[in-house]
């Protein structure tokens, strides 16, 4: 048996490896190693969740953002971005449609938009939880104070997604302006977990300048932090950002990272992301075969979807659209999976 396979086995047994070995894994895996790893990750997914794939209705409710992340099409310096924000009533309408379709988790995501004060957010969260008490509510609205996170939690929010983007401070500084720091991101993640959210971190694969050792740092952080959710997708350039001419992350390295995370955290909620579906029409199926167990169809009103352009060619139509859930179900059935009507909460394994 080859050295890479031995490392994969060791990772499955011990759930982590030293940085040096993780780096070797990430640098030297061959397509044959990939097949072996995906088989192990797929097996763990089935042990944890059977044939069930959980869905989340994603509502992208504001494209305004005060931040200036160098990779993101919503960055404040992008004067070409079309900005919109949904009203609470419009957001509730999205939930209404989603509930009818069978969604039992709603994800509210936006840029960091000060118009949504804590008061407005808490009223919105309470209204959603009052009308659909059997649903889980996930927030993905960026860095806030601990008090704000506590207020949203007290109003009824269950989960919070805040990708750490990269756990390596040097790389973080390449991707963000100086006022955005890794320390602050990490502080937010710690607060979220302490408050009691099902907490999600995550990173982009192939972001400009990223090395295998830096990806290893992401895996080490994930092992240490023990999140309930991990969001991983390829970096994809946006033409109106400083990274317009950088190469995108690859499908292969993204799948490899998904599978490694499944070995590190067998029970984690792990989406096959929209970005993966954007660079590969079978990205979702491939992601599931590499250990992913969540899909997040777009539940935003169709006229705003093209305005939430984090990166070029972001998909929001076809099976990515919540209203086409029947097609997504058929695709999942074709690979032996079922989409239950369920909140799909985290279970510790
Ligand atoms: N503002 C919130 C935050 O910062 O967590 C949520 C919205 S933010 C746009 C959601 C995620 O989009 C980010 O965490 C980032 O990983 C991803 N993203 C942004 N630009 C991207 C790009 N060019 N390629 C791939 N993913 C990107």
XYZ file of C-alpha atoms and ligand atoms in Angstrom, residues 71-72 74 109-112 140-142 161-163 165 185 204 234-236 308 310-311, ligand 1:
49
model
C -12.259 37.978 -3.497
C -15.935 38.896 -3.198
C -20.237 42.132 -3.032
C -27.502 35.175 4.303
C -26.347 38.686 3.392
C -23.420 41.035 3.112
C -22.676 42.965 6.296
C -24.937 33.899 7.841
C -24.591 37.652 8.225
C -20.946 38.045 9.166
C -22.409 30.030 9.438
C -19.252 32.114 9.493
C -16.489 30.726 7.328
C -11.926 31.657 5.126
C -13.057 36.174 12.889
C -12.332 28.507 0.033
C -13.679 26.492 -4.619
C -12.558 30.110 -4.968
C -13.994 31.494 -8.227
C -26.065 38.298 -5.340
C -20.171 36.648 -5.188
C -18.219 35.303 -8.178
N -21.233 38.309 4.902
C -21.308 36.983 5.428
C -19.949 36.469 5.818
O -18.954 37.154 5.589
O -19.888 35.394 6.407
C -21.991 36.002 4.502
C -21.921 36.250 3.032
S -20.345 35.874 2.287
C -20.592 36.533 0.686
C -20.483 34.106 2.088
C -19.257 33.365 1.613
O -19.079 33.537 0.211
C -17.930 33.776 2.182
O -17.724 33.198 3.442
C -16.923 33.303 1.128
O -16.236 32.125 1.515
C -17.806 33.037 -0.102
N -17.277 33.756 -1.268
C -17.191 35.087 -1.447
N -16.553 35.364 -2.610
C -16.239 34.177 -3.173
C -15.556 33.813 -4.368
N -15.055 34.727 -5.183
N -15.408 32.500 -4.641
C -15.917 31.567 -3.802
N -16.550 31.855 -2.657
C -16.707 33.160 -2.336
